[in-house]
Short mmCIF file of C-alpha atoms and ligand atoms in Angstrom, two decimals:
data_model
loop_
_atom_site.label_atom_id
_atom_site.label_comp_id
_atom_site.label_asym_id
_atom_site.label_seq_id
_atom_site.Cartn_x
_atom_site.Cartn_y
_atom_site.Cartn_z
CA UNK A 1 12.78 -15.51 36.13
CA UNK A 2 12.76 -16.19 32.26
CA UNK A 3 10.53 -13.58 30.77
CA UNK A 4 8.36 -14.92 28.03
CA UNK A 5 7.89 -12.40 25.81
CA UNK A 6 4.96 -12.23 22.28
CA UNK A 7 5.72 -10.18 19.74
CA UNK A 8 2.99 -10.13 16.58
CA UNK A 9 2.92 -8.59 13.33
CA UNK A 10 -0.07 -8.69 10.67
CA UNK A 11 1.22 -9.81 7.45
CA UNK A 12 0.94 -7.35 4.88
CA UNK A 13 -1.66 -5.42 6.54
CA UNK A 14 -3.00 -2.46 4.74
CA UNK A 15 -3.28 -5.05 1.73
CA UNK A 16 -4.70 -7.90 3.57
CA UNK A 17 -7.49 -5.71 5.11
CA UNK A 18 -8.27 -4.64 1.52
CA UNK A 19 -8.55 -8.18 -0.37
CA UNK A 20 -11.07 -8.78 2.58
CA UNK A 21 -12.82 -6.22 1.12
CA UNK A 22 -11.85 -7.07 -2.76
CA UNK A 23 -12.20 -11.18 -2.85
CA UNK A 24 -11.99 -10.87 -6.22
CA UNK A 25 -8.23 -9.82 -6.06
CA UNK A 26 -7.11 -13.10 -3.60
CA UNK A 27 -4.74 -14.14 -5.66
CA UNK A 28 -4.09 -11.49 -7.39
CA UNK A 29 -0.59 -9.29 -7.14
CA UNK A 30 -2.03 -5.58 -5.33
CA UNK A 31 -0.77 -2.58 -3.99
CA UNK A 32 -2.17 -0.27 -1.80
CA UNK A 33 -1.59 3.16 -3.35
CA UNK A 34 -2.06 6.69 -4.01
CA UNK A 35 -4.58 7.13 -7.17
CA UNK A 36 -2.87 5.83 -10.27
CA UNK A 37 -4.23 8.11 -12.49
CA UNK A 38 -1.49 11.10 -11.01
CA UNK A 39 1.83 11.07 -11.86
CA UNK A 40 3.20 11.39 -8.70
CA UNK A 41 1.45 8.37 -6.93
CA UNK A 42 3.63 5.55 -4.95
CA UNK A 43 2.97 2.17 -3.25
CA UNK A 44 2.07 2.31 0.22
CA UNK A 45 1.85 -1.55 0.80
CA UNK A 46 1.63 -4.40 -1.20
CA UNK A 47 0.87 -8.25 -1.63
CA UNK A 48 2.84 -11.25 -1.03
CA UNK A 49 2.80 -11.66 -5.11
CA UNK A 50 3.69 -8.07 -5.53
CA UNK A 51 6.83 -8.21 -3.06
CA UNK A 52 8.18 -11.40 -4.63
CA UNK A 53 8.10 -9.36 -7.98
CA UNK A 54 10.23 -7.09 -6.21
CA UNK A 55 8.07 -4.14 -5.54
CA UNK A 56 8.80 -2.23 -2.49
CA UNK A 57 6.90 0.23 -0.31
CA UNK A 58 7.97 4.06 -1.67
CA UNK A 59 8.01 2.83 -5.60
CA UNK A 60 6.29 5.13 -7.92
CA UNK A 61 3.54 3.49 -9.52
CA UNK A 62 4.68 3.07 -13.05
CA UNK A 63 7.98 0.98 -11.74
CA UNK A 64 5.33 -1.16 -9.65
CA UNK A 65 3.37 -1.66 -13.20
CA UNK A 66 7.00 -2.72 -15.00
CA UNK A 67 8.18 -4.80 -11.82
CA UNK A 68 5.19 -6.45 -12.36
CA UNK A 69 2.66 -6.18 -15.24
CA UNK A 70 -0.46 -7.81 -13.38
CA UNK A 71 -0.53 -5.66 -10.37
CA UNK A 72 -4.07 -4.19 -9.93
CA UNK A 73 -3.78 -0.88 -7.23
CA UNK A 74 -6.10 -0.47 -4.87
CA UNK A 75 -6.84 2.95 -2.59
CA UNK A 76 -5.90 3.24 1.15
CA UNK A 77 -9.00 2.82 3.67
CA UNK A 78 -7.28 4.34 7.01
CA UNK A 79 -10.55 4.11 8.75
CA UNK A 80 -10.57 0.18 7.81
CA UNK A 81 -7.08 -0.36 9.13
CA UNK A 82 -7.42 1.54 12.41
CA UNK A 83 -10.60 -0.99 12.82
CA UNK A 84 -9.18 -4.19 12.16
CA UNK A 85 -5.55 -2.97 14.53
CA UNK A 86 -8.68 -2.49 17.08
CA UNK A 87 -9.57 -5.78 16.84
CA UNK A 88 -6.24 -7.28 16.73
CA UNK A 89 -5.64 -5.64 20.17
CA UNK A 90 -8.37 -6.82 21.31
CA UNK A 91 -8.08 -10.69 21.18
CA UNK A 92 -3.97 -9.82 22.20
CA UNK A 93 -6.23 -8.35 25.77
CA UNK A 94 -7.49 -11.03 25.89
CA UNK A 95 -4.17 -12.65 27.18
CA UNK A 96 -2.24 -10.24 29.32
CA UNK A 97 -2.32 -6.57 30.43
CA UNK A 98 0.69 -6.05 28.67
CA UNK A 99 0.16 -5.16 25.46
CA UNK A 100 2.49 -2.63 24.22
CA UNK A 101 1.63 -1.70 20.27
CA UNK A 102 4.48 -0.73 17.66
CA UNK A 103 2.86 1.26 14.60
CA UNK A 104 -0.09 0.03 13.74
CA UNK A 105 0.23 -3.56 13.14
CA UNK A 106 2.52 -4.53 16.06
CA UNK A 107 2.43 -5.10 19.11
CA UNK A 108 4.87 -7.05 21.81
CA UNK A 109 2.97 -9.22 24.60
CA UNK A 110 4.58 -10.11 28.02
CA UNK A 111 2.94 -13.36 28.92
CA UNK A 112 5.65 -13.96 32.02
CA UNK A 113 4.59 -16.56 34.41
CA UNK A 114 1.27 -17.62 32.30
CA UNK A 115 2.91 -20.97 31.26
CA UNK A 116 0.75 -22.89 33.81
CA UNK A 117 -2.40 -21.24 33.31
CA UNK A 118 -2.18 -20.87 29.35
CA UNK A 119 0.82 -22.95 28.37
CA UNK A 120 4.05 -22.12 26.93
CA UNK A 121 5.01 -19.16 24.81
CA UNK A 122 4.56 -21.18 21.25
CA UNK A 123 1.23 -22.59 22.04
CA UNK A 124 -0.14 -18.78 23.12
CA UNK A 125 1.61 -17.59 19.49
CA UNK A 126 -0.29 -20.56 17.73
CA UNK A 127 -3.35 -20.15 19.48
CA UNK A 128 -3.37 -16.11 18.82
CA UNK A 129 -2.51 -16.56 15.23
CA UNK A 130 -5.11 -18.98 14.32
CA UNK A 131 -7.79 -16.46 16.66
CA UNK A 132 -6.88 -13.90 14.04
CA UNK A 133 -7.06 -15.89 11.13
CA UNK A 134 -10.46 -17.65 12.15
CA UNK A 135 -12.05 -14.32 13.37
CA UNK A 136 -10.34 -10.97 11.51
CA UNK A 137 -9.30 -13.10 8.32
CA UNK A 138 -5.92 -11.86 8.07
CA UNK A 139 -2.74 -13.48 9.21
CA UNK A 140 -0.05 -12.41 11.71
CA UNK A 141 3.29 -14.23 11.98
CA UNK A 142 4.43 -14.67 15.72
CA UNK A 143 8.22 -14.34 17.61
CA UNK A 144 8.52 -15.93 21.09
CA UNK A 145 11.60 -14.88 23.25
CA UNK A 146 12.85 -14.12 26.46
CA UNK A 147 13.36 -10.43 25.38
CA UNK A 148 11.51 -7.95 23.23
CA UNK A 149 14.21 -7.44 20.99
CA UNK A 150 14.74 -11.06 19.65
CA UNK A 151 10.64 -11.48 19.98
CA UNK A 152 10.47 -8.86 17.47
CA UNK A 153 13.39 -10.47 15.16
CA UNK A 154 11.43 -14.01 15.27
CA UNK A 155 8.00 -12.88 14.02
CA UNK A 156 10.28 -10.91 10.76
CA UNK A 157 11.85 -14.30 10.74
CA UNK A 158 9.14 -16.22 9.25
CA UNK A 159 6.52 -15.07 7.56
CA UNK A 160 3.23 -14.70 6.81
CA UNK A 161 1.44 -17.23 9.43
CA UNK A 162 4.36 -18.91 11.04
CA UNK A 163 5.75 -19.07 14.80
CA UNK A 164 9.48 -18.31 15.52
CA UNK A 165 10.71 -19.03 18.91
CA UNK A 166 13.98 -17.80 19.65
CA UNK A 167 15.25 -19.53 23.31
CA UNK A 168 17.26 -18.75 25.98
CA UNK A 169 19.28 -21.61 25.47
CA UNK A 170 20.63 -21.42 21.83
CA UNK A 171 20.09 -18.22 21.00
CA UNK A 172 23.39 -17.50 20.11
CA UNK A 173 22.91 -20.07 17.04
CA UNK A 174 19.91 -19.05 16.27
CA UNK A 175 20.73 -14.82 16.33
CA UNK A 176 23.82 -14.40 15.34
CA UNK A 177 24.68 -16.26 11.67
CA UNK A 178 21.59 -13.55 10.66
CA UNK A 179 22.61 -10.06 8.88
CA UNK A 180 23.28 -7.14 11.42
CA UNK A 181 20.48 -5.54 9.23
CA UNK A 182 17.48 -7.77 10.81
CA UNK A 183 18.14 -6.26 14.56
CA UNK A 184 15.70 -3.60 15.37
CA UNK A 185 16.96 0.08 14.74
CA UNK A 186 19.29 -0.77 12.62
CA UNK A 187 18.73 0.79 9.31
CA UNK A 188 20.52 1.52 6.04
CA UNK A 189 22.91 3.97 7.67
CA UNK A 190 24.08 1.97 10.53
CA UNK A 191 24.69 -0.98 8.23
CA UNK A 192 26.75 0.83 5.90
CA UNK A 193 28.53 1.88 8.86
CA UNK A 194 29.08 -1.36 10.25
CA UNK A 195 30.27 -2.94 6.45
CA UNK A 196 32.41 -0.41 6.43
CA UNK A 197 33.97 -1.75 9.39
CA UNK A 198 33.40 -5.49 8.16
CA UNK A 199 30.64 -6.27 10.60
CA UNK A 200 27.50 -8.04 8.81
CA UNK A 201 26.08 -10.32 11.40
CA UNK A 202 24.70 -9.92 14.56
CA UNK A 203 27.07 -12.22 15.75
CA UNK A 204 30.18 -10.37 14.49
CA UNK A 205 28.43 -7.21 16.32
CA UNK A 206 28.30 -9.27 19.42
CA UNK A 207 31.36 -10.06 19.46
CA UNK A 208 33.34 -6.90 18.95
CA UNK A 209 34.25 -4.84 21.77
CA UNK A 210 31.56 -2.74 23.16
CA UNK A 211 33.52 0.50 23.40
CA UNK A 212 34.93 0.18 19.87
CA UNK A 213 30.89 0.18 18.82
CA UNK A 214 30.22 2.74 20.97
CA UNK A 215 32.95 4.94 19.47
CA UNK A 216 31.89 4.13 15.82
CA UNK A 217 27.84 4.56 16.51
CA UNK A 218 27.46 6.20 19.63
CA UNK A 219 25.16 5.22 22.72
CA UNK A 220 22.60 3.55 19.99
CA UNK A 221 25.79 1.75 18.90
CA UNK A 222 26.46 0.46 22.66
CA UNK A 223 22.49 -0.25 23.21
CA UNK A 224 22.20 -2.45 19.78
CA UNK A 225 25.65 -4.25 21.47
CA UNK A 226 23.95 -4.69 24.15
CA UNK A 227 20.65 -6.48 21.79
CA UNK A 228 23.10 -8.26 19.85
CA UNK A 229 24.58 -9.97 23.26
CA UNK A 230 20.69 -10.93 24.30
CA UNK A 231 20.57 -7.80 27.02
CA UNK A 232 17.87 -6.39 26.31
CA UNK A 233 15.54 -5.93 29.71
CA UNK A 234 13.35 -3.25 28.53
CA UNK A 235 9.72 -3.92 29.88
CA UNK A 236 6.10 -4.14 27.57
CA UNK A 237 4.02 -1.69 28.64
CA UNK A 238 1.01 -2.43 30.31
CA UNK A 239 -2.07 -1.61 28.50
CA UNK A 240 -3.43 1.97 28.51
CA UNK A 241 0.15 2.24 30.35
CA UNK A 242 1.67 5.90 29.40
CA UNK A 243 5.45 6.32 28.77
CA UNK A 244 7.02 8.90 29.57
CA UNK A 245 6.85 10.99 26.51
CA UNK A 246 10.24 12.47 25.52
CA UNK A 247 8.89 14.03 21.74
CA UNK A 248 5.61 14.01 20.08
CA UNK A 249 5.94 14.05 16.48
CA UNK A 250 4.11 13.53 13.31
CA UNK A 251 5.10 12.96 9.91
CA UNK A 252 3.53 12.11 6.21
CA UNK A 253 3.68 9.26 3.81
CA UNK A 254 1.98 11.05 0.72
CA UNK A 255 0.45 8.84 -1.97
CA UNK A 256 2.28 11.14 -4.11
CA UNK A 257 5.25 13.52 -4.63
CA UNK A 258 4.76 17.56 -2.84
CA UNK A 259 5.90 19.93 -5.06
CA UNK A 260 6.76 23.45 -4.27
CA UNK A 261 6.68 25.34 -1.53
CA UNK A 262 3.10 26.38 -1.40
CA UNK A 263 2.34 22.54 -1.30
CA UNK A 264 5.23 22.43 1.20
CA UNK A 265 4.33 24.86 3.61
CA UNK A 266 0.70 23.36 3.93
CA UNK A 267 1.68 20.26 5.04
CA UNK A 268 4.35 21.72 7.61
CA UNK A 269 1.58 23.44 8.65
CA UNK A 270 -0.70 20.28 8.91
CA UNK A 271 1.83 18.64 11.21
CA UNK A 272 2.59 21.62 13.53
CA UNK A 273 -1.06 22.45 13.90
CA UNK A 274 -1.62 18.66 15.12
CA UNK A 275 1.97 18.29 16.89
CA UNK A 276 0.77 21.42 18.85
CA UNK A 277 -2.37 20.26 19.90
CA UNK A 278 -1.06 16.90 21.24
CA UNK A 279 1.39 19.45 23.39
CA UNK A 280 -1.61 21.02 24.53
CA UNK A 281 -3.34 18.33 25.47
CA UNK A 282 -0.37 16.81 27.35
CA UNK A 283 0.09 20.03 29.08
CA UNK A 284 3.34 20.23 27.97
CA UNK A 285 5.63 22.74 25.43
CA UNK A 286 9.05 21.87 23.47
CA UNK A 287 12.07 23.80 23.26
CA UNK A 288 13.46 22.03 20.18
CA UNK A 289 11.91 21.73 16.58
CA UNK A 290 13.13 18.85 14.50
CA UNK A 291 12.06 18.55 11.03
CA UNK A 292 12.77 15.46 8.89
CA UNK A 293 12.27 15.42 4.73
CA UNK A 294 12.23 12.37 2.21
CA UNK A 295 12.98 13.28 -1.40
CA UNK A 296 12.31 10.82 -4.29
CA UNK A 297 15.84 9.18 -3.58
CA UNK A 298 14.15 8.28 -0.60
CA UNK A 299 16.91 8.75 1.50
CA UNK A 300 15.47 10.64 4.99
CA UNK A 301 17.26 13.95 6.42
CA UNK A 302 16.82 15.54 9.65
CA UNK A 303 17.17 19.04 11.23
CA UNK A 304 17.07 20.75 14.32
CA UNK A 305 16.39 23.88 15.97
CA UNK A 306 15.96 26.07 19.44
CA UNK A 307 13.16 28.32 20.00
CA UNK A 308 13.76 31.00 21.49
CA UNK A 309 11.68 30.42 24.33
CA UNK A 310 9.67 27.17 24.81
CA UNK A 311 6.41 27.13 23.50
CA UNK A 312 3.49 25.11 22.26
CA UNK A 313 1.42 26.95 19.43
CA UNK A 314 1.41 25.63 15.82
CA UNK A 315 3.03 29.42 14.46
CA UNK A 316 6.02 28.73 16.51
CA UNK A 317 6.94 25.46 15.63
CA UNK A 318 5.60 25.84 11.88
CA UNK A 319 7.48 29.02 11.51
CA UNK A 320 10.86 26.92 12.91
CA UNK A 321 9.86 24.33 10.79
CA UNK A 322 10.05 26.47 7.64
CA UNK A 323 12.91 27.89 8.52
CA UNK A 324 14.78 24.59 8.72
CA UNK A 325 13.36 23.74 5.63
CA UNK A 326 14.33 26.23 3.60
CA UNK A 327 17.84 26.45 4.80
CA UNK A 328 17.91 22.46 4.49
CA UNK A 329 15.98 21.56 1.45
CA UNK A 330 16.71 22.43 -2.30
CA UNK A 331 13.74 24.38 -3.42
CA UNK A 332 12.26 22.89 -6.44
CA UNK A 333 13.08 19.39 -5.24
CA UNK A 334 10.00 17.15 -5.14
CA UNK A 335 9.24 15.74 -1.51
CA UNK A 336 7.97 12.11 -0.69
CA UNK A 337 7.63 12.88 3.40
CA UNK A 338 8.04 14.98 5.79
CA UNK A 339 8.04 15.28 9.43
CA UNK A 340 7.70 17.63 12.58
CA UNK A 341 8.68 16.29 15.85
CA UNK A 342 8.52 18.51 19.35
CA UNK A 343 11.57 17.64 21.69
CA UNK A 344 13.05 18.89 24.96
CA UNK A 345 9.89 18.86 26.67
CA UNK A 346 8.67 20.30 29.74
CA UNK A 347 5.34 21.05 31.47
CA UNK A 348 4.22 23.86 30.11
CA UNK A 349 4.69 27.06 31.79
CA UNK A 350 2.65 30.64 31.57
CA UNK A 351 5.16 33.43 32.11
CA UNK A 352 3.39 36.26 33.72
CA UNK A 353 5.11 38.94 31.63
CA UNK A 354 7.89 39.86 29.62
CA UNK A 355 9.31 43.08 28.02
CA UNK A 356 10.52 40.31 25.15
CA UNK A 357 8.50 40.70 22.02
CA UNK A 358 8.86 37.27 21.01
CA UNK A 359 7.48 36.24 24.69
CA UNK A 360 4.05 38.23 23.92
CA UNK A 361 3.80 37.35 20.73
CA UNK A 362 4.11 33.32 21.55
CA UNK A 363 1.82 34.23 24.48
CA UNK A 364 -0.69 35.28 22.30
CA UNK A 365 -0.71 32.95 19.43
CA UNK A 366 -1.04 29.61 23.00
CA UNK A 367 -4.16 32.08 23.91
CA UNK A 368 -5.65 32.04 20.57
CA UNK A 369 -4.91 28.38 20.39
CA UNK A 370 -6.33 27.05 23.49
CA UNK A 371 -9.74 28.84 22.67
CA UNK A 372 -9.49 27.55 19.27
CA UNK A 373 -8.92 23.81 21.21
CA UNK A 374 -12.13 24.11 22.69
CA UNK A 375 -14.13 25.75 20.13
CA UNK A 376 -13.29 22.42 17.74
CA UNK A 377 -13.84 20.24 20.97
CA UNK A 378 -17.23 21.97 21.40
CA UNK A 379 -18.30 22.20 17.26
CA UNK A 380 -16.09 19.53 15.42
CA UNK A 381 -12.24 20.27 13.61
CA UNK A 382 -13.79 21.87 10.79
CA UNK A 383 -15.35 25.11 13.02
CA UNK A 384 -12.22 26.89 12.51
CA UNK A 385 -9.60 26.69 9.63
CA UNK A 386 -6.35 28.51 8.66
CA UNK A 387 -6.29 30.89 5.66
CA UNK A 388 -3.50 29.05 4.13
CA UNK A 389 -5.78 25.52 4.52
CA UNK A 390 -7.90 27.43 1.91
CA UNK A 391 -5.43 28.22 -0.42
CA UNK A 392 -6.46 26.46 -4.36
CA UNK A 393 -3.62 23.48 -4.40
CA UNK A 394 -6.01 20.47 -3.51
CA UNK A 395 -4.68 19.85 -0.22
CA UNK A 396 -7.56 22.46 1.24
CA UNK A 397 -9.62 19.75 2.58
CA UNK A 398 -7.05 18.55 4.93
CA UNK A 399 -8.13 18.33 8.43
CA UNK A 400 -5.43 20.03 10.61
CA UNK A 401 -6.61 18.45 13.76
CA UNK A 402 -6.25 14.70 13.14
CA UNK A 403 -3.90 12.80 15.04
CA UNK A 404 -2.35 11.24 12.26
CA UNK A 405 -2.78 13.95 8.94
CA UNK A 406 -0.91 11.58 6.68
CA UNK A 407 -4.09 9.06 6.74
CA UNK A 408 -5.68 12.43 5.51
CA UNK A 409 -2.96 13.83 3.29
CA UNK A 410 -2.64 10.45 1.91
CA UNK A 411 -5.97 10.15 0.29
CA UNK A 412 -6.12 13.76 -0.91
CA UNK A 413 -6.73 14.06 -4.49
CA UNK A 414 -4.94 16.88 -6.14
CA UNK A 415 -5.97 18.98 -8.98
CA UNK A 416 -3.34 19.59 -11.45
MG1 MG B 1 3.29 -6.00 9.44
#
């Protein structure tokens, strides 16, 4: 059977919630941003007028102010956005268990077999989008497909408040005149790759031989064949649906340049402490650390390392973490975002004992940890705090514990 699969994306979302919030500044060119009165500060999202200007998410602020002179910059509301996402979801639940979300103003819909109940896969889109509009007062643009894949390529098709549907029938004509570029998961890298090697549609990627892309790109390169040629079978996950987690990871988009190590370190810290805890809570421990850093250019590197033996407290994987950074990373360099990611995961395991000293000594810090975990279960995140976390650079109000620290890095204010 055809699938019929959703696949919705708010239009300019962080900025859209805000203008709800600012009506003054409809029409007006914005950017969500870090404060404008640092140096340091960079867009994190920005208007329809801002974009056609040609300001981009990542430019410091003063290029956004000479791309375009009007701009006015607004600061991030996290709580806000996590809200209105809520409420998105929501209305999608209405329609089908299977709502699988993709950052935080995504999500893909399967709404297989509902044709007769709810009509076909363009009416649904319509119908959703002008929910959204009506009741949240922000727009999403819509793809309809028989995959996720090409779903996902038709709502980045058209946009903001449009309906792409991408068929069965004709999709080659519709796909594959379009740049390589607009497939899902393939970046900057890949396409360079694939210029080098003359290939700038999807189409041309189709039609190469599979092996040849595998040998150029790897597995990804045979899987993003495979999405070129319309094979992509890869379910939506039903709602509250786990997958099977593979890493847990966290990473940072600062509203301005770190600098140093001491401002370094306190963010690796940041992310281990919360990476750990979601290891913790998933009963599970890593064996690899993988650590990936943005500099200014804002091209993204990452690095990996073994433990020695798997664990799952934050000293372990910060102390990796640091490691890889300093043998990986310039010091001096200013850094727009970093990231710590636990992989090779298993359940977690308590080895009775051990004549290793590193065995003990990760033994101890998981003890200290999980009594920590329920002391800040029991009083709040704040009950207990790392010494460095206190340390006079700004970032000392940080709450290590969050799920997501960027939304708090992002809004710290530093004092310079
Ligand atoms: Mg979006």
């Amino acid at each position: 059977m055809e699938r019929t699969i959703l696949h919705c994306d708010c239009n300019n979302f962080y900025a859209s919630v805000e203008r709800l919030y600012h009506p003054e500044l409809r029409d007006r060119p914005i950017a969500v941003s870090g404060d404008p009165e640092l140096r340091h500060g960079i867009v994190l999202a920005k208007s329809n007028e801002a974009k056609k200007l040609g300001v981009k998410t990542g430019h410091p602020l003063w290029m956004a102010k000479q791309l375009c002179p009007d701009i006015v910059f607004v600061k991030p509301h996290y709580d806000l956005y996590t809200h209105f996402s809520q409420l998105a979801r929501n209305i999608y639940s209405e329609y089908t268990d299977r709502v699988e979300p993709y950052g935080q103003d995504e999500c893909w819909l399967d709404m297989t077999g509902t044709a007769k109940l709810l009509g076909d896969g363009k009416h649904i889109a319509d119908t959703i989008r002008n929910r959204i509009k009506s009741e949240l007062g922000i727009t999403i643009s819509a793809g309809v497909s028989f995959n996720k894949v090409f779903a996902k390529l038709g709502s980045d098709y058209k946009k903001p408040d449009a309906t792409t549907v991408i068929p069965f029938d004709g999709f080659r004509e519709f796909v594959w005149p379009l740049p390589v570029s607009n497939l899902i998961f393939v970046g900057g890298a890949t396409t360079k790759v694939l210029e080098r090697k003359c290939i700038r549609t999807i189409g041309e990627l189709a039609n190469t031989d599979r092996s040849t892309v595998k040998s150029w790109l790897g597995k990804c390169g045979e899987t993003l064949w495979l999405y070129a040629n319309g094979y992509d079978s890869s379910q939506v996950a039903k709602d509250g649906e786990q997958p099977t987690i593979k890493s847990i990871g966290n990473s940072t988009t600062l509203s301005r340049d770190l600098v140093g190590y001491d401002e370094i370190k306190i963010t690796l810290m940041v992310l281990s402490e919360s990476v750990a805890a979601r290891l913790r809570r998933h009963n599970m421990q890593c064996e690899t650390v993988q650590i990936g850093i943005r500099g200014t250019n804002l091209s993204w590197i990452e690095r990996q390392g073994r433990l020695p033996i798997p664990g799952c407290d934050s000293t372990t994987i910060y102390l990796k973490a640091l490691e890889l950074l300093v043998q990986n990373y310039q010091q001096g360099k200013p850094v727009r975002s970093l990231g710590v990611r636990a992989c090779n995961l298993s359940a977690r395991q308590y080895i009775q004992t051990s004549f290793m000293p590193s065995v003990h000594r990760t033994q101890r810090y998981e003890k200290i940890e999980d009594v920590i975990d329920k002391l800040r279960f029991r009083f709040g995140n704040k009950i207990v705090q790392r010494g460095i976390m206190l340390s006079d650079t700004g970032l000392s109000t940080l709450d290590p514990q969050a799920d997501h620290p960027n939304l708090i890095l992002s809004s710290v204010h530093t004092q310079r």
